[in-house]
């Protein structure tokens, strides 16, 4: 190996370590929203970072590493669903200090309802309302058609609306107002409204 190549490898490893230090907690939260429990979230995050490390020289030069990681996580999540079609999901607050506050009554009901959705419906809603991806982008991430994305979104939203009361009388389920864009914890954008996005 030439000295130049050795220097590139060291630089790549350093950049990857910086990325992990900066973004691992956010990826873990994203994994939790996708999977519904902290153990699967940790597994998703670990496997994603392993795959990202293998692809790092190519990814960090040509692509956005975080986008690559989130796409990988979504695909791993759906693949796991295919392997384990029967799964009992229970409400369990994520471990650690990554949540600023515990969810209030209605927010907790919304998170429970989201966690109880079938994996594909949950993945579509997370990608649409938390990642702000278009239906076409979601279809690409999950390897399905746009019609399938819309179907999963419609079914998932229907289940959320029937599971969560409408305390403010707004005609939508869950908290009355969305949280900050890109948020993945309690107070995050309400996945039962489109947030003004055109579908």
mmCIF file of C-alpha atoms in Angstrom:
data_model
loop_
_atom_site.group_PDB
_atom_site.id
_atom_site.type_symbol
_atom_site.label_atom_id
_atom_site.label_comp_id
_atom_site.label_asym_id
_atom_site.label_seq_id
_atom_site.Cartn_x
_atom_site.Cartn_y
_atom_site.Cartn_z
ATOM 1 C CA UNK A 1 0.000 0.000 0.000
ATOM 2 C CA UNK A 2 1.420 3.363 -0.983
ATOM 3 C CA UNK A 3 1.902 6.167 1.504
ATOM 4 C CA UNK A 4 -0.801 8.206 -0.256
ATOM 5 C CA UNK A 5 -3.297 5.338 -0.003
ATOM 6 C CA UNK A 6 -2.448 4.827 3.682
ATOM 7 C CA UNK A 7 -3.097 8.523 4.309
ATOM 8 C CA UNK A 8 -6.474 8.257 2.509
ATOM 9 C CA UNK A 9 -7.478 5.257 4.642
ATOM 10 C CA UNK A 10 -6.530 7.066 7.862
ATOM 11 C CA UNK A 11 -8.444 10.155 6.702
ATOM 12 C CA UNK A 12 -11.501 8.028 5.813
ATOM 13 C CA UNK A 13 -11.435 6.306 9.208
ATOM 14 C CA UNK A 14 -11.135 9.657 10.966
ATOM 15 C CA UNK A 15 -14.087 11.108 9.039
ATOM 16 C CA UNK A 16 -16.176 8.015 9.721
ATOM 17 C CA UNK A 17 -15.379 8.236 13.452
ATOM 18 C CA UNK A 18 -16.403 11.917 13.420
ATOM 19 C CA UNK A 19 -19.671 11.046 11.657
ATOM 20 C CA UNK A 20 -20.459 8.333 14.211
ATOM 21 C CA UNK A 21 -19.669 10.658 17.127
ATOM 22 C CA UNK A 22 -21.947 13.364 15.708
ATOM 23 C CA UNK A 23 -24.854 11.324 14.314
ATOM 24 C CA UNK A 24 -25.083 7.984 16.176
ATOM 25 C CA UNK A 25 -27.636 9.256 18.719
ATOM 26 C CA UNK A 26 -29.854 10.684 15.970
ATOM 27 C CA UNK A 27 -29.652 7.403 14.054
ATOM 28 C CA UNK A 28 -30.543 5.483 17.217
ATOM 29 C CA UNK A 29 -33.633 7.678 17.708
ATOM 30 C CA UNK A 30 -34.575 7.139 14.063
ATOM 31 C CA UNK A 31 -34.170 3.392 14.545
ATOM 32 C CA UNK A 32 -36.440 3.578 17.585
ATOM 33 C CA UNK A 33 -39.167 5.363 15.646
ATOM 34 C CA UNK A 34 -38.891 2.764 12.873
ATOM 35 C CA UNK A 35 -38.759 -0.324 15.055
ATOM 36 C CA UNK A 36 -40.795 0.619 18.101
ATOM 37 C CA UNK A 37 -38.360 -0.705 20.695
ATOM 38 C CA UNK A 38 -34.862 0.174 21.909
ATOM 39 C CA UNK A 39 -33.313 -3.245 21.298
ATOM 40 C CA UNK A 40 -34.264 -3.407 17.629
ATOM 41 C CA UNK A 41 -33.247 0.251 17.293
ATOM 42 C CA UNK A 42 -29.777 -0.569 18.626
ATOM 43 C CA UNK A 43 -29.494 -3.545 16.259
ATOM 44 C CA UNK A 44 -30.601 -1.431 13.289
ATOM 45 C CA UNK A 45 -28.122 1.298 14.185
ATOM 46 C CA UNK A 46 -25.240 -1.124 14.658
ATOM 47 C CA UNK A 47 -25.862 -2.981 11.388
ATOM 48 C CA UNK A 48 -26.294 0.312 9.534
ATOM 49 C CA UNK A 49 -23.000 1.685 10.849
ATOM 50 C CA UNK A 50 -21.221 -1.546 9.877
ATOM 51 C CA UNK A 51 -22.559 -1.262 6.333
ATOM 52 C CA UNK A 52 -21.807 2.446 6.196
ATOM 53 C CA UNK A 53 -18.202 1.822 7.281
ATOM 54 C CA UNK A 54 -17.747 -0.704 4.470
ATOM 55 C CA UNK A 55 -19.128 1.775 1.935
ATOM 56 C CA UNK A 56 -17.590 4.893 3.509
ATOM 57 C CA UNK A 57 -14.911 5.687 0.876
ATOM 58 C CA UNK A 58 -17.591 5.714 -1.827
ATOM 59 C CA UNK A 59 -20.438 7.218 0.219
ATOM 60 C CA UNK A 60 -18.763 10.225 1.815
ATOM 61 C CA UNK A 61 -17.319 11.385 -1.517
ATOM 62 C CA UNK A 62 -20.405 10.907 -3.686
ATOM 63 C CA UNK A 63 -23.412 10.894 -1.359
ATOM 64 C CA UNK A 64 -24.743 12.309 1.869
ATOM 65 C CA UNK A 65 -23.670 9.741 4.519
ATOM 66 C CA UNK A 66 -26.670 10.422 6.744
ATOM 67 C CA UNK A 67 -29.117 9.912 3.896
ATOM 68 C CA UNK A 68 -27.343 6.676 3.000
ATOM 69 C CA UNK A 69 -27.522 5.542 6.637
ATOM 70 C CA UNK A 70 -31.232 6.335 6.996
ATOM 71 C CA UNK A 71 -32.066 4.602 3.726
ATOM 72 C CA UNK A 72 -30.080 1.569 4.870
ATOM 73 C CA UNK A 73 -31.915 1.565 8.207
ATOM 74 C CA UNK A 74 -35.320 1.694 6.529
ATOM 75 C CA UNK A 75 -34.397 -1.179 4.212
ATOM 76 C CA UNK A 76 -33.002 -3.254 7.079
ATOM 77 C CA UNK A 77 -36.175 -2.595 9.060
ATOM 78 C CA UNK A 78 -38.405 -3.822 6.232
ATOM 79 C CA UNK A 79 -36.154 -6.850 5.654
ATOM 80 C CA UNK A 80 -36.420 -7.766 9.331
ATOM 81 C CA UNK A 81 -40.194 -7.439 9.054
ATOM 82 C CA UNK A 82 -40.203 -9.897 6.172
ATOM 83 C CA UNK A 83 -38.260 -12.390 8.282
ATOM 84 C CA UNK A 84 -40.401 -11.892 11.389
ATOM 85 C CA UNK A 85 -43.936 -11.313 10.171
ATOM 86 C CA UNK A 86 -45.434 -12.097 13.536
ATOM 87 C CA UNK A 87 -44.219 -9.782 16.201
ATOM 88 C CA UNK A 88 -45.801 -8.545 19.373
ATOM 89 C CA UNK A 89 -45.053 -4.857 19.895
ATOM 90 C CA UNK A 90 -45.344 -3.297 23.315
ATOM 91 C CA UNK A 91 -45.001 0.273 24.410
ATOM 92 C CA UNK A 92 -41.641 0.833 26.029
ATOM 93 C CA UNK A 93 -39.969 4.170 26.487
ATOM 94 C CA UNK A 94 -36.531 4.318 24.886
ATOM 95 C CA UNK A 95 -33.634 3.925 27.275
ATOM 96 C CA UNK A 96 -31.090 6.675 27.693
ATOM 97 C CA UNK A 97 -31.226 10.432 27.808
ATOM 98 C CA UNK A 98 -32.090 11.134 24.189
ATOM 99 C CA UNK A 99 -35.677 12.197 25.000
ATOM 100 C CA UNK A 100 -36.006 15.623 26.542
ATOM 101 C CA UNK A 101 -39.408 14.936 28.090
ATOM 102 C CA UNK A 102 -41.718 11.997 28.538
ATOM 103 C CA UNK A 103 -44.736 11.976 26.253
ATOM 104 C CA UNK A 104 -47.960 13.361 27.673
ATOM 105 C CA UNK A 105 -51.218 11.389 27.569
ATOM 106 C CA UNK A 106 -52.283 11.978 23.970
ATOM 107 C CA UNK A 107 -48.696 11.961 22.691
ATOM 108 C CA UNK A 108 -48.086 8.652 24.441
ATOM 109 C CA UNK A 109 -51.239 7.223 22.853
ATOM 110 C CA UNK A 110 -50.005 8.403 19.458
ATOM 111 C CA UNK A 111 -46.584 6.794 19.988
ATOM 112 C CA UNK A 112 -48.238 3.573 21.179
ATOM 113 C CA UNK A 113 -50.515 3.531 18.140
ATOM 114 C CA UNK A 114 -47.554 4.175 15.826
ATOM 115 C CA UNK A 115 -45.615 1.357 17.493
ATOM 116 C CA UNK A 116 -48.558 -1.024 17.058
ATOM 117 C CA UNK A 117 -48.784 -0.476 13.304
ATOM 118 C CA UNK A 118 -47.500 -3.175 10.964
ATOM 119 C CA UNK A 119 -43.842 -2.537 10.095
ATOM 120 C CA UNK A 120 -44.418 -1.418 6.512
ATOM 121 C CA UNK A 121 -47.117 1.075 7.495
ATOM 122 C CA UNK A 122 -44.937 2.423 10.288
ATOM 123 C CA UNK A 123 -41.930 2.686 7.962
ATOM 124 C CA UNK A 124 -43.949 4.615 5.366
ATOM 125 C CA UNK A 125 -45.313 7.046 7.972
ATOM 126 C CA UNK A 126 -41.885 7.592 9.530
ATOM 127 C CA UNK A 127 -40.273 8.233 6.152
ATOM 128 C CA UNK A 128 -43.111 10.527 5.054
ATOM 129 C CA UNK A 129 -43.664 12.602 8.189
ATOM 130 C CA UNK A 130 -40.338 12.460 10.026
ATOM 131 C CA UNK A 131 -37.945 12.267 7.110
ATOM 132 C CA UNK A 132 -40.174 14.445 4.901
ATOM 133 C CA UNK A 133 -39.620 12.160 1.905
ATOM 134 C CA UNK A 134 -41.943 12.193 -1.081
ATOM 135 C CA UNK A 135 -43.909 9.098 -2.027
ATOM 136 C CA UNK A 136 -41.512 8.513 -4.917
ATOM 137 C CA UNK A 137 -38.499 8.687 -2.574
ATOM 138 C CA UNK A 138 -40.185 6.343 -0.088
ATOM 139 C CA UNK A 139 -40.930 3.890 -2.900
ATOM 140 C CA UNK A 140 -37.246 3.932 -3.826
ATOM 141 C CA UNK A 141 -36.103 3.405 -0.235
ATOM 142 C CA UNK A 142 -38.499 0.530 0.413
ATOM 143 C CA UNK A 143 -38.352 -1.004 -3.060
ATOM 144 C CA UNK A 144 -42.106 -0.794 -3.667
ATOM 145 C CA UNK A 145 -44.395 1.151 -6.005
ATOM 146 C CA UNK A 146 -45.769 4.612 -5.224
ATOM 147 C CA UNK A 147 -49.251 3.082 -5.088
ATOM 148 C CA UNK A 148 -48.092 0.684 -2.388
ATOM 149 C CA UNK A 149 -46.607 3.599 -0.446
ATOM 150 C CA UNK A 150 -49.917 5.482 -0.644
ATOM 151 C CA UNK A 151 -51.846 2.380 0.378
ATOM 152 C CA UNK A 152 -49.647 1.785 3.442
ATOM 153 C CA UNK A 153 -49.866 5.475 4.369
ATOM 154 C CA UNK A 154 -53.648 5.488 4.073
ATOM 155 C CA UNK A 155 -54.067 2.313 6.107
ATOM 156 C CA UNK A 156 -51.591 3.478 8.749
ATOM 157 C CA UNK A 157 -53.195 6.903 9.100
ATOM 158 C CA UNK A 158 -56.623 5.276 9.337
ATOM 159 C CA UNK A 159 -55.431 3.087 12.186
ATOM 160 C CA UNK A 160 -53.853 6.053 13.966
ATOM 161 C CA UNK A 161 -57.046 8.091 13.617
ATOM 162 C CA UNK A 162 -59.166 5.308 15.067
ATOM 163 C CA UNK A 163 -56.703 4.570 17.892
ATOM 164 C CA UNK A 164 -55.998 8.124 19.080
ATOM 165 C CA UNK A 165 -58.696 10.528 20.279
ATOM 166 C CA UNK A 166 -59.146 14.033 18.889
ATOM 167 C CA UNK A 167 -58.864 16.133 22.071
ATOM 168 C CA UNK A 168 -58.752 19.511 20.335
ATOM 169 C CA UNK A 169 -61.663 18.809 17.997
ATOM 170 C CA UNK A 170 -59.447 19.508 14.989
ATOM 171 C CA UNK A 171 -60.626 16.543 12.949
ATOM 172 C CA UNK A 172 -57.217 14.890 13.233
ATOM 173 C CA UNK A 173 -55.790 12.456 15.720
ATOM 174 C CA UNK A 174 -52.972 13.200 18.101
ATOM 175 C CA UNK A 175 -51.448 16.469 19.311
ATOM 176 C CA UNK A 176 -52.898 19.650 17.862
ATOM 177 C CA UNK A 177 -49.662 21.071 16.506
ATOM 178 C CA UNK A 178 -46.551 19.706 14.867
ATOM 179 C CA UNK A 179 -43.160 19.948 16.506
ATOM 180 C CA UNK A 180 -39.923 21.085 14.895
ATOM 181 C CA UNK A 181 -39.192 19.821 11.401
ATOM 182 C CA UNK A 182 -37.188 16.630 11.347
ATOM 183 C CA UNK A 183 -37.947 15.929 15.001
ATOM 184 C CA UNK A 184 -38.151 12.274 15.990
ATOM 185 C CA UNK A 185 -39.343 12.395 19.570
ATOM 186 C CA UNK A 186 -42.488 13.378 21.392
ATOM 187 C CA UNK A 187 -43.774 16.671 20.049
ATOM 188 C CA UNK A 188 -42.542 15.719 16.574
ATOM 189 C CA UNK A 189 -44.669 16.407 13.501
ATOM 190 C CA UNK A 190 -48.084 14.860 13.768
ATOM 191 C CA UNK A 191 -48.146 11.895 11.379
ATOM 192 C CA UNK A 192 -51.927 12.075 11.094
ATOM 193 C CA UNK A 193 -51.872 15.321 9.129
ATOM 194 C CA UNK A 194 -50.003 16.096 5.954
ATOM 195 C CA UNK A 195 -48.424 19.244 7.350
ATOM 196 C CA UNK A 196 -49.350 21.140 4.207
ATOM 197 C CA UNK A 197 -47.488 18.759 1.915
ATOM 198 C CA UNK A 198 -49.126 17.838 -1.351
ATOM 199 C CA UNK A 199 -49.315 14.123 -2.062
#
